[in-house]
Amino acid sequence: MRDDITYRLPQQRRLVTELPGPRSAELADRRRRAVAGGVGSSVPVYAADADGGVIVDVDGNSLIDLGSGIAVTSVGAADPAVASAVAEQAGHFTHTCFMVTPYEGYVAVAERLNRLTPGVHDKRTVLFNSGAEAVENAVKAARLATGREAVVAFEHAYHGRTNLTMGLTAKAMPYKTGFGPFATGIYRMPMSYPYRDPAGQTGEEAARAVIARINTQIGAASLAAMIIEPIQGEGGFIVPAPGFLPTLAEWAREHGVVFIADEVQTGFARTGDWFACDHEGVVPDMITMAKGIAGGMPLSAVTGRADLLDAVHPGGLGGTYGGNPVSCAAALAALDSMERHRLADRAREIGASIVARLEQVAADTGVIGDIRGRGAMIAAELVHPGTDEPWHELTRAVAAEAQRHGVVVLTCGTYGNVIRLLPPLVIGDDLLADGLNVLAEAIATVAAR
Ligand SMILES: *Cc1c(COP(=O)(O)O)cnc(C)c1O
């Protein structure tokens, strides 16, 4: 328990049925007949309640949440400050459309993001609903402002599921296969991936290789933007070697290329700083944000250099729901909670506990090839012992085993062999320790099969 946080639900793992229980099984049956088959779910239980570090299912099982609904509920899924801000705003108006009758919440979120994001230059912000939409619009604005068309994205990148963002995303299955053709003008460059790169390669060397390739394949004068996740999310929590991001950002600045940091997953205290770019002092020209921004309410943002975002003609950016007033109220409350509870510091503590536990498991089992990440965004890459060969089947089995014992664990990675841990930042120490023990047990059990 954390004494500065009050929880509504008991912070404990408690199973009263097998998972999935009968009511979840019943819902799964209804779902099969009603919901499109293309939507997947990682865990076969249906949620009834959630708070702090637990999710309670419709059968009354209390599960430990080590995924935060994919890095979203950093302040918890029922932060009292967010809940009351949402209720208050919904009691007044749920929508007017900022493009019709604007309101203060949108402006206040923009002011707040302009202040929180890296760099002290003059900034502007525009709000949307999803991460993909933020990425789309960052690229739109970068192309218009530069008058150039080419965009560079990286290997292992994930930027969303709309047409342009599928094009930017690296992994075919399940995100792209069968959904083409994709937007043009996208070039893919190698990512710094220290675990799999030649030993001893520095971040700067990896960046120089990218720059050389851009020069031969595109030419800086045709390049509008370079978009990169400072720590890759879906791609496997890949942390580039130190120097990679600063070298690319500096080159981009010299050549008038818009450097876009996609911090949709890494943003808002998750990595132990407000943003992952802060760690190496990288100041992006534009930053895309979503996931953790509003305590679970749908909201996304692009914050960037005023000259870039003000270059777009009035009416060129927007959307019916973008910057919804209820979501804006939630964001302001969630950001307050992050400050009040010092969740960036807490993210570092959580990360240290996770790494310590995973190191033990690595020594005991031999199936963890790499432990990486930053703050409360930590991954274990699972491999066949003594090699760096990805062990996808083991990874799936580990996640299923942990879930069977009441711990929500997510996987990711280009090779599907990465266990990713991103608990709510309000999780208590005992609950986290219990969740990690279950995971450790799951890895040991499944690896011994
Ligand atoms: C999740 C994610 C997106 C897409 O966000 P949606 O809200 O799902 O559209 C884009 N970029 C990154 C880095 C992400 O992790």
GROMACS .gro file of C-alpha atoms and ligand atoms in nm:
model
  464
    1MET     CA    1   0.000   0.000   0.000
    2ARG     CA    2   0.107   0.356  -0.053
    3ASP     CA    3   0.005   0.575   0.238
    4ASP     CA    4  -0.050   0.888   0.026
    5ILE     CA    5  -0.305   0.708  -0.192
    6THR     CA    6  -0.644   0.583  -0.086
    7TYR     CA    7  -0.775   0.274  -0.256
    8ARG     CA    8  -1.141   0.183  -0.293
    9LEU     CA    9  -1.076  -0.186  -0.366
   10PRO     CA   10  -0.861  -0.423  -0.156
   11GLN     CA   11  -0.515  -0.430  -0.311
   12GLN     CA   12  -0.478  -0.805  -0.330
   13ARG     CA   13  -0.469  -1.097  -0.569
   14ARG     CA   14  -0.760  -1.325  -0.495
   15LEU     CA   15  -0.900  -1.597  -0.715
   16VAL     CA   16  -1.244  -1.739  -0.639
   17THR     CA   17  -1.288  -1.933  -0.966
   18GLU     CA   18  -1.070  -2.083  -1.235
   19LEU     CA   19  -0.989  -1.823  -1.500
   20PRO     CA   20  -1.190  -1.749  -1.698
   21GLY     CA   21  -1.480  -1.795  -1.456
   22PRO     CA   22  -1.835  -1.886  -1.563
   23ARG     CA   23  -1.958  -1.529  -1.611
   24SER     CA   24  -1.653  -1.437  -1.820
   25ALA     CA   25  -1.706  -1.753  -2.026
   26GLU     CA   26  -2.067  -1.652  -2.084
   27LEU     CA   27  -1.960  -1.305  -2.198
   28ALA     CA   28  -1.697  -1.456  -2.426
   29ASP     CA   29  -1.975  -1.657  -2.588
   30ARG     CA   30  -2.195  -1.349  -2.640
   31ARG     CA   31  -1.893  -1.162  -2.768
   32ARG     CA   32  -1.815  -1.425  -3.032
   33ARG     CA   33  -2.158  -1.370  -3.182
   34ALA     CA   34  -2.156  -0.987  -3.153
   35VAL     CA   35  -1.805  -0.845  -3.171
   36ALA     CA   36  -1.588  -0.845  -3.484
   37GLY     CA   37  -1.341  -1.131  -3.476
   38GLY     CA   38  -1.054  -0.900  -3.574
   39VAL     CA   39  -1.045  -0.752  -3.224
   40GLY     CA   40  -0.823  -0.954  -2.992
   41SER     CA   41  -0.801  -0.954  -2.611
   42SER     CA   42  -0.492  -1.058  -2.417
   43VAL     CA   43  -0.671  -1.183  -2.107
   44PRO     CA   44  -0.990  -1.395  -2.120
   45VAL     CA   45  -1.165  -1.230  -1.823
   46TYR     CA   46  -1.419  -0.950  -1.836
   47ALA     CA   47  -1.363  -0.651  -1.608
   48ALA     CA   48  -1.622  -0.536  -1.356
   49ASP     CA   49  -1.413  -0.296  -1.148
   50ALA     CA   50  -1.056  -0.171  -1.119
   51ASP     CA   51  -0.860   0.047  -0.880
   52GLY     CA   52  -0.494   0.104  -0.798
   53GLY     CA   53  -0.311  -0.211  -0.901
   54VAL     CA   54  -0.606  -0.449  -0.928
   55ILE     CA   55  -0.871  -0.544  -1.182
   56VAL     CA   56  -1.175  -0.728  -1.047
   57ASP     CA   57  -1.354  -0.949  -1.298
   58VAL     CA   58  -1.723  -1.031  -1.336
   59ASP     CA   59  -1.676  -1.351  -1.134
   60GLY     CA   60  -1.524  -1.165  -0.839
   61ASN     CA   61  -1.159  -1.256  -0.906
   62SER     CA   62  -0.910  -0.985  -0.816
   63LEU     CA   63  -0.617  -0.976  -1.060
   64ILE     CA   64  -0.292  -0.785  -1.034
   65ASP     CA   65  -0.254  -0.540  -1.321
   66LEU     CA   66   0.099  -0.522  -1.461
   67GLY     CA   67  -0.014  -0.371  -1.791
   68SER     CA   68  -0.221  -0.058  -1.714
   69GLY     CA   69  -0.438  -0.124  -2.019
   70ILE     CA   70  -0.122  -0.072  -2.228
   71ALA     CA   71   0.043   0.212  -2.035
   72VAL     CA   72  -0.278   0.412  -1.995
   73THR     CA   73  -0.393   0.396  -1.633
   74SER     CA   74  -0.072   0.529  -1.479
   75VAL     CA   75  -0.272   0.712  -1.209
   76GLY     CA   76  -0.492   0.404  -1.165
   77ALA     CA   77  -0.813   0.311  -1.346
   78ALA     CA   78  -1.030   0.492  -1.089
   79ASP     CA   79  -0.824   0.781  -0.962
   80PRO     CA   80  -1.068   0.975  -0.739
   81ALA     CA   81  -0.941   1.306  -0.877
   82VAL     CA   82  -1.002   1.192  -1.235
   83ALA     CA   83  -1.340   1.040  -1.149
   84SER     CA   84  -1.470   1.357  -0.988
   85ALA     CA   85  -1.332   1.582  -1.264
   86VAL     CA   86  -1.508   1.364  -1.521
   87ALA     CA   87  -1.837   1.369  -1.328
   88GLU     CA   88  -1.818   1.743  -1.275
   89GLN     CA   89  -1.752   1.818  -1.643
   90ALA     CA   90  -2.009   1.565  -1.766
   91GLY     CA   91  -2.267   1.735  -1.543
   92HIS     CA   92  -2.213   2.058  -1.735
   93PHE     CA   93  -2.140   1.968  -2.095
   94THR     CA   94  -1.996   1.657  -2.258
   95HIS     CA   95  -1.934   1.818  -2.596
   96THR     CA   96  -1.971   2.135  -2.791
   97CYS     CA   97  -1.693   2.070  -3.046
   98PHE     CA   98  -1.388   2.289  -3.001
   99MET     CA   99  -1.418   2.387  -3.370
  100VAL     CA  100  -1.770   2.521  -3.302
  101THR     CA  101  -1.781   2.663  -2.949
  102PRO     CA  102  -1.441   2.640  -2.779
  103TYR     CA  103  -1.394   2.593  -2.404
  104GLU     CA  104  -1.129   2.655  -2.140
  105GLY     CA  105  -1.031   2.292  -2.067
  106TYR     CA  106  -0.875   2.249  -2.411
  107VAL     CA  107  -0.673   2.569  -2.372
  108ALA     CA  108  -0.564   2.468  -2.021
  109VAL     CA  109  -0.443   2.125  -2.142
  110ALA     CA  110  -0.252   2.295  -2.425
  111GLU     CA  111  -0.086   2.536  -2.180
  112ARG     CA  112   0.004   2.250  -1.951
  113LEU     CA  113   0.156   2.037  -2.229
  114ASN     CA  114   0.349   2.331  -2.369
  115ARG     CA  115   0.506   2.367  -2.025
  116LEU     CA  116   0.566   1.997  -1.948
  117THR     CA  117   0.711   1.880  -2.280
  118PRO     CA  118   1.088   1.904  -2.340
  119GLY     CA  119   1.231   2.243  -2.437
  120VAL     CA  120   1.152   2.601  -2.337
  121HIS     CA  121   1.089   2.730  -2.692
  122ASP     CA  122   0.757   2.875  -2.806
  123LYS     CA  123   0.515   2.583  -2.848
  124ARG     CA  124   0.163   2.512  -2.966
  125THR     CA  125  -0.061   2.212  -2.898
  126VAL     CA  126  -0.347   2.047  -3.084
  127LEU     CA  127  -0.567   1.776  -2.931
  128PHE     CA  128  -0.714   1.459  -3.081
  129ASN     CA  129  -0.862   1.130  -2.962
  130SER     CA  130  -0.609   0.854  -3.026
  131GLY     CA  131  -0.238   0.808  -3.057
  132ALA     CA  132  -0.267   0.721  -3.425
  133GLU     CA  133  -0.457   1.041  -3.491
  134ALA     CA  134  -0.188   1.245  -3.317
  135VAL     CA  135   0.083   1.078  -3.528
  136GLU     CA  136  -0.115   1.137  -3.850
  137ASN     CA  137  -0.150   1.504  -3.771
  138ALA     CA  138   0.211   1.553  -3.668
  139VAL     CA  139   0.315   1.415  -4.005
  140LYS     CA  140   0.056   1.631  -4.186
  141ALA     CA  141   0.185   1.946  -4.018
  142ALA     CA  142   0.550   1.854  -4.074
  143ARG     CA  143   0.489   1.800  -4.445
  144LEU     CA  144   0.301   2.127  -4.484
  145ALA     CA  145   0.547   2.332  -4.281
  146THR     CA  146   0.852   2.198  -4.464
  147GLY     CA  147   0.701   2.162  -4.810
  148ARG     CA  148   0.868   1.817  -4.825
  149GLU     CA  149   0.709   1.473  -4.853
  150ALA     CA  150   0.943   1.200  -4.731
  151VAL     CA  151   0.910   1.061  -4.380
  152VAL     CA  152   1.155   0.832  -4.205
  153ALA     CA  153   1.036   0.566  -3.960
  154PHE     CA  154   1.235   0.293  -3.793
  155GLU     CA  155   1.257  -0.082  -3.774
  156HIS     CA  156   1.043  -0.229  -3.493
  157ALA     CA  157   0.835   0.092  -3.489
  158TYR     CA  158   0.471   0.102  -3.388
  159HIS     CA  159   0.269   0.414  -3.462
  160GLY     CA  160  -0.092   0.294  -3.492
  161ARG     CA  161  -0.354   0.127  -3.707
  162THR     CA  162  -0.481   0.396  -3.946
  163ASN     CA  163  -0.354   0.388  -4.303
  164LEU     CA  164  -0.065   0.630  -4.260
  165THR     CA  165   0.032   0.492  -3.921
  166MET     CA  166   0.017   0.132  -4.048
  167GLY     CA  167   0.260   0.247  -4.312
  168LEU     CA  168   0.487   0.389  -4.043
  169THR     CA  169   0.456   0.071  -3.833
  170ALA     CA  170   0.719  -0.194  -3.900
  171LYS     CA  171   0.553  -0.522  -3.811
  172ALA     CA  172   0.331  -0.689  -4.071
  173MET     CA  173   0.144  -0.941  -3.858
  174PRO     CA  174  -0.102  -0.858  -3.706
  175TYR     CA  175  -0.095  -0.485  -3.783
  176LYS     CA  176  -0.054  -0.462  -4.162
  177THR     CA  177  -0.100  -0.800  -4.326
  178GLY     CA  178  -0.378  -0.779  -4.585
  179PHE     CA  179  -0.460  -0.414  -4.513
  180GLY     CA  180  -0.253  -0.243  -4.784
  181PRO     CA  181  -0.176  -0.052  -4.995
  182PHE     CA  182  -0.023   0.192  -4.751
  183ALA     CA  183   0.055   0.564  -4.770
  184THR     CA  184   0.359   0.650  -4.978
  185GLY     CA  185   0.665   0.855  -4.898
  186ILE     CA  186   0.771   0.642  -4.600
  187TYR     CA  187   1.129   0.514  -4.566
  188ARG     CA  188   1.237   0.265  -4.300
  189MET     CA  189   1.572   0.296  -4.127
  190PRO     CA  190   1.758   0.065  -3.887
  191MET     CA  191   1.692   0.113  -3.517
  192SER     CA  192   1.959   0.101  -3.251
  193TYR     CA  193   1.885  -0.229  -3.070
  194PRO     CA  194   2.178  -0.285  -2.836
  195TYR     CA  195   2.092  -0.646  -2.752
  196ARG     CA  196   2.099  -0.748  -3.120
  197ASP     CA  197   2.340  -0.494  -3.270
  198PRO     CA  198   2.710  -0.571  -3.320
  199ALA     CA  199   2.878  -0.564  -2.979
  200GLY     CA  200   3.039  -0.233  -2.894
  201GLN     CA  201   2.846  -0.027  -3.150
  202THR     CA  202   2.774   0.313  -2.998
  203GLY     CA  203   2.450   0.504  -3.036
  204GLU     CA  204   2.630   0.768  -3.234
  205GLU     CA  205   2.768   0.509  -3.478
  206ALA     CA  206   2.420   0.361  -3.522
  207ALA     CA  207   2.282   0.711  -3.587
  208ARG     CA  208   2.560   0.788  -3.838
  209ALA     CA  209   2.465   0.473  -4.031
  210VAL     CA  210   2.103   0.592  -4.045
  211ILE     CA  211   2.212   0.937  -4.164
  212ALA     CA  212   2.433   0.789  -4.436
  213ARG     CA  213   2.144   0.581  -4.559
  214ILE     CA  214   1.907   0.881  -4.557
  215ASN     CA  215   2.159   1.077  -4.761
  216THR     CA  216   2.184   0.809  -5.028
  217GLN     CA  217   1.821   0.693  -5.039
  218ILE     CA  218   1.627   1.017  -4.982
  219GLY     CA  219   1.843   1.326  -4.943
  220ALA     CA  220   1.785   1.559  -4.651
  221ALA     CA  221   1.631   1.825  -4.876
  222SER     CA  222   1.337   1.593  -4.952
  223LEU     CA  223   1.286   1.474  -4.597
  224ALA     CA  224   0.997   1.633  -4.405
  225ALA     CA  225   1.021   1.440  -4.081
  226MET     CA  226   1.177   1.161  -3.887
  227ILE     CA  227   0.945   0.990  -3.638
  228ILE     CA  228   1.079   0.773  -3.360
  229GLU     CA  229   0.967   0.628  -3.029
  230PRO     CA  230   1.246   0.721  -2.783
  231ILE     CA  231   1.187   0.381  -2.626
  232GLN     CA  232   0.999   0.154  -2.862
  233GLY     CA  233   0.678   0.013  -2.717
  234GLU     CA  234   0.510  -0.263  -2.921
  235GLY     CA  235   0.845  -0.331  -3.091
  236GLY     CA  236   0.984  -0.473  -2.768
  237PHE     CA  237   1.069  -0.192  -2.523
  238ILE     CA  238   1.386  -0.134  -2.722
  239VAL     CA  239   1.601   0.136  -2.564
  240PRO     CA  240   1.842   0.277  -2.822
  241ALA     CA  241   2.208   0.304  -2.726
  242PRO     CA  242   2.296   0.636  -2.556
  243GLY     CA  243   2.376   0.897  -2.819
  244PHE     CA  244   2.145   0.755  -3.087
  245LEU     CA  245   1.856   0.996  -3.029
  246PRO     CA  246   2.066   1.310  -2.964
  247THR     CA  247   2.272   1.249  -3.280
  248LEU     CA  248   1.962   1.205  -3.496
  249ALA     CA  249   1.789   1.506  -3.340
  250GLU     CA  250   2.091   1.726  -3.396
  251TRP     CA  251   2.128   1.616  -3.758
  252ALA     CA  252   1.755   1.678  -3.813
  253ARG     CA  253   1.783   2.030  -3.673
  254GLU     CA  254   2.079   2.111  -3.897
  255HIS     CA  255   1.888   1.998  -4.207
  256GLY     CA  256   1.542   2.139  -4.137
  257VAL     CA  257   1.398   1.790  -4.083
  258VAL     CA  258   1.118   1.781  -3.826
  259PHE     CA  259   1.219   1.544  -3.546
  260ILE     CA  260   0.898   1.389  -3.410
  261ALA     CA  261   0.919   1.194  -3.085
  262ASP     CA  262   0.629   0.951  -3.058
  263GLU     CA  263   0.584   0.941  -2.681
  264VAL     CA  264   0.236   0.791  -2.694
  265GLN     CA  265   0.353   0.497  -2.480
  266THR     CA  266   0.653   0.647  -2.298
  267GLY     CA  267   0.498   0.977  -2.190
  268PHE     CA  268   0.366   1.105  -1.858
  269ALA     CA  269   0.601   0.977  -1.590
  270ARG     CA  270   0.608   0.620  -1.722
  271THR     CA  271   0.986   0.615  -1.773
  272GLY     CA  272   1.072   0.806  -1.455
  273ASP     CA  273   1.073   1.147  -1.625
  274TRP     CA  274   0.780   1.336  -1.771
  275PHE     CA  275   0.893   1.216  -2.113
  276ALA     CA  276   1.148   0.961  -2.232
  277CYS     CA  277   1.326   1.234  -2.434
  278ASP     CA  278   1.409   1.410  -2.107
  279HIS     CA  279   1.653   1.134  -2.015
  280GLU     CA  280   1.912   1.241  -2.273
  281GLY     CA  281   1.799   1.602  -2.293
  282VAL     CA  282   1.660   1.556  -2.643
  283VAL     CA  283   1.425   1.836  -2.748
  284PRO     CA  284   1.198   1.717  -3.029
  285ASP     CA  285   1.040   1.958  -3.277
  286MET     CA  286   0.710   1.781  -3.221
  287ILE     CA  287   0.596   1.527  -2.969
  288THR     CA  288   0.295   1.297  -2.994
  289MET     CA  289   0.119   1.192  -2.675
  290ALA     CA  290  -0.181   0.984  -2.572
  291LYS     CA  291  -0.212   0.670  -2.354
  292GLY     CA  292  -0.118   0.794  -2.003
  293ILE     CA  293  -0.240   1.148  -2.058
  294ALA     CA  294  -0.591   1.142  -1.913
  295GLY     CA  295  -0.629   0.859  -1.662
  296GLY     CA  296  -0.795   0.634  -1.920
  297MET     CA  297  -1.016   0.884  -2.100
  298PRO     CA  298  -0.951   0.906  -2.476
  299LEU     CA  299  -0.730   1.203  -2.553
  300SER     CA  300  -0.417   1.260  -2.759
  301ALA     CA  301  -0.202   1.557  -2.840
  302VAL     CA  302   0.064   1.698  -3.065
  303THR     CA  303   0.283   1.961  -2.907
  304GLY     CA  304   0.546   2.125  -3.120
  305ARG     CA  305   0.734   2.430  -3.231
  306ALA     CA  306   0.497   2.723  -3.274
  307ASP     CA  307   0.634   2.802  -3.620
  308LEU     CA  308   0.554   2.447  -3.739
  309LEU     CA  309   0.204   2.411  -3.595
  310ASP     CA  310   0.104   2.770  -3.671
  311ALA     CA  311   0.211   2.719  -4.033
  312VAL     CA  312  -0.105   2.517  -4.094
  313HIS     CA  313  -0.400   2.717  -4.234
  314PRO     CA  314  -0.702   2.757  -4.001
  315GLY     CA  315  -0.929   2.454  -4.038
  316GLY     CA  316  -0.642   2.232  -4.153
  317LEU     CA  317  -0.626   2.053  -3.819
  318GLY     CA  318  -0.914   1.934  -3.602
  319GLY     CA  319  -1.185   1.673  -3.574
  320THR     CA  320  -1.534   1.650  -3.423
  321TYR     CA  321  -1.428   1.501  -3.090
  322GLY     CA  322  -1.067   1.618  -3.067
  323GLY     CA  323  -0.994   1.754  -2.719
  324ASN     CA  324  -1.329   1.644  -2.579
  325PRO     CA  325  -1.410   1.852  -2.267
  326VAL     CA  326  -1.457   1.550  -2.039
  327SER     CA  327  -1.123   1.409  -2.155
  328CYS     CA  328  -0.957   1.748  -2.099
  329ALA     CA  329  -1.093   1.765  -1.744
  330ALA     CA  330  -0.963   1.412  -1.686
  331ALA     CA  331  -0.620   1.506  -1.823
  332LEU     CA  332  -0.585   1.807  -1.595
  333ALA     CA  333  -0.681   1.593  -1.294
  334ALA     CA  334  -0.449   1.308  -1.399
  335LEU     CA  335  -0.154   1.546  -1.443
  336ASP     CA  336  -0.228   1.690  -1.096
  337SER     CA  337  -0.226   1.339  -0.951
  338MET     CA  338   0.107   1.261  -1.119
  339GLU     CA  339   0.257   1.568  -0.955
  340ARG     CA  340   0.089   1.525  -0.617
  341HIS     CA  341   0.196   1.161  -0.584
  342ARG     CA  342   0.536   1.218  -0.751
  343LEU     CA  343   0.467   0.933  -0.989
  344ALA     CA  344   0.783   0.986  -1.194
  345ASP     CA  345   0.989   0.906  -0.883
  346ARG     CA  346   0.758   0.617  -0.813
  347ALA     CA  347   0.813   0.486  -1.167
  348ARG     CA  348   1.186   0.464  -1.095
  349GLU     CA  349   1.124   0.274  -0.771
  350ILE     CA  350   0.890   0.032  -0.948
  351GLY     CA  351   1.147  -0.017  -1.224
  352ALA     CA  352   1.422  -0.094  -0.975
  353SER     CA  353   1.205  -0.360  -0.804
  354ILE     CA  354   1.114  -0.520  -1.136
  355VAL     CA  355   1.472  -0.529  -1.264
  356ALA     CA  356   1.602  -0.680  -0.939
  357ARG     CA  357   1.340  -0.955  -0.952
  358LEU     CA  358   1.394  -1.027  -1.323
  359GLU     CA  359   1.771  -1.051  -1.272
  360GLN     CA  360   1.713  -1.331  -1.022
  361VAL     CA  361   1.485  -1.508  -1.265
  362ALA     CA  362   1.741  -1.468  -1.543
  363ALA     CA  363   2.010  -1.628  -1.328
  364ASP     CA  364   1.776  -1.909  -1.221
  365THR     CA  365   1.629  -2.002  -1.558
  366GLY     CA  366   1.866  -1.896  -1.839
  367VAL     CA  367   1.577  -1.799  -2.067
  368ILE     CA  368   1.600  -1.421  -2.023
  369GLY     CA  369   1.843  -1.283  -2.281
  370ASP     CA  370   1.794  -0.917  -2.202
  371ILE     CA  371   1.630  -0.703  -1.935
  372ARG     CA  372   1.575  -0.348  -2.048
  373GLY     CA  373   1.358  -0.041  -2.028
  374ARG     CA  374   1.342   0.258  -1.802
  375GLY     CA  375   1.129   0.352  -1.504
  376ALA     CA  376   0.810   0.150  -1.485
  377MET     CA  377   0.849   0.035  -1.846
  378ILE     CA  378   1.060  -0.279  -1.819
  379ALA     CA  379   1.081  -0.582  -2.044
  380ALA     CA  380   1.241  -0.924  -2.046
  381GLU     CA  381   1.333  -1.068  -2.384
  382LEU     CA  382   1.298  -1.446  -2.373
  383VAL     CA  383   1.540  -1.662  -2.570
  384HIS     CA  384   1.649  -2.023  -2.599
  385PRO     CA  385   1.914  -2.071  -2.327
  386GLY     CA  386   2.268  -1.995  -2.433
  387THR     CA  387   2.156  -1.821  -2.757
  388ASP     CA  388   1.986  -1.498  -2.860
  389GLU     CA  389   1.726  -1.693  -3.056
  390PRO     CA  390   1.378  -1.555  -2.976
  391TRP     CA  391   1.153  -1.797  -2.787
  392HIS     CA  392   0.807  -1.688  -2.890
  393GLU     CA  393   0.617  -1.997  -2.772
  394LEU     CA  394   0.769  -1.976  -2.426
  395THR     CA  395   0.670  -1.610  -2.402
  396ARG     CA  396   0.308  -1.683  -2.486
  397ALA     CA  397   0.298  -1.970  -2.241
  398VAL     CA  398   0.450  -1.757  -1.963
  399ALA     CA  399   0.192  -1.482  -2.011
  400ALA     CA  400  -0.090  -1.739  -2.011
  401GLU     CA  401   0.047  -1.909  -1.699
  402ALA     CA  402   0.081  -1.579  -1.511
  403GLN     CA  403  -0.270  -1.483  -1.614
  404ARG     CA  404  -0.405  -1.818  -1.499
  405HIS     CA  405  -0.270  -1.728  -1.155
  406GLY     CA  406  -0.426  -1.384  -1.155
  407VAL     CA  407  -0.157  -1.154  -1.293
  408VAL     CA  408  -0.218  -0.952  -1.607
  409VAL     CA  409   0.105  -0.963  -1.807
  410LEU     CA  410   0.141  -0.834  -2.162
  411THR     CA  411   0.380  -0.940  -2.436
  412CYS     CA  412   0.528  -0.747  -2.728
  413GLY     CA  413   0.823  -0.745  -2.964
  414THR     CA  414   0.884  -0.792  -3.334
  415TYR     CA  415   0.958  -1.158  -3.261
  416GLY     CA  416   0.677  -1.188  -3.003
  417ASN     CA  417   0.927  -1.292  -2.736
  418VAL     CA  418   0.915  -0.999  -2.495
  419ILE     CA  419   0.731  -0.984  -2.163
  420ARG     CA  420   0.655  -0.620  -2.091
  421LEU     CA  421   0.577  -0.482  -1.750
  422LEU     CA  422   0.411  -0.146  -1.712
  423PRO     CA  423   0.207  -0.147  -1.393
  424PRO     CA  424  -0.005   0.146  -1.279
  425LEU     CA  425   0.230   0.388  -1.104
  426VAL     CA  426   0.002   0.383  -0.799
  427ILE     CA  427   0.057   0.012  -0.739
  428GLY     CA  428   0.171  -0.072  -0.385
  429ASP     CA  429   0.498  -0.251  -0.309
  430ASP     CA  430   0.339  -0.570  -0.169
  431LEU     CA  431   0.106  -0.612  -0.462
  432LEU     CA  432   0.388  -0.552  -0.709
  433ALA     CA  433   0.607  -0.806  -0.529
  434ASP     CA  434   0.327  -1.065  -0.537
  435GLY     CA  435   0.274  -1.003  -0.908
  436LEU     CA  436   0.645  -1.040  -0.981
  437ASN     CA  437   0.662  -1.361  -0.779
  438VAL     CA  438   0.380  -1.508  -0.983
  439LEU     CA  439   0.557  -1.404  -1.302
  440ALA     CA  440   0.887  -1.552  -1.180
  441GLU     CA  441   0.711  -1.875  -1.093
  442ALA     CA  442   0.541  -1.880  -1.434
  443ILE     CA  443   0.872  -1.839  -1.616
  444ALA     CA  444   1.038  -2.112  -1.407
  445THR     CA  445   0.744  -2.351  -1.450
  446VAL     CA  446   0.704  -2.304  -1.822
  447ALA     CA  447   1.079  -2.307  -1.895
  448ALA     CA  448   1.108  -2.642  -1.710
  449ARG     CA  449   0.833  -2.808  -1.918
  450LIG     C1  450  -0.028   0.286  -2.883
  450LIG     C2  451   0.064   0.365  -2.967
  450LIG     C3  452   0.018   0.440  -3.076
  450LIG     C4  453  -0.125   0.436  -3.123
  450LIG     O1  454  -0.212   0.487  -3.026
  450LIG     P1  455  -0.369   0.456  -3.040
  450LIG     O2  456  -0.430   0.539  -2.932
  450LIG     O3  457  -0.385   0.309  -3.016
  450LIG     O4  458  -0.408   0.496  -3.174
  450LIG     C5  459   0.108   0.517  -3.145
  450LIG     N1  460   0.238   0.522  -3.108
  450LIG     C6  461   0.285   0.452  -3.003
  450LIG     C7  462   0.428   0.463  -2.966
  450LIG     C8  463   0.201   0.369  -2.930
  450LIG     O5  464   0.249   0.298  -2.828
   0.00000   0.00000   0.00000
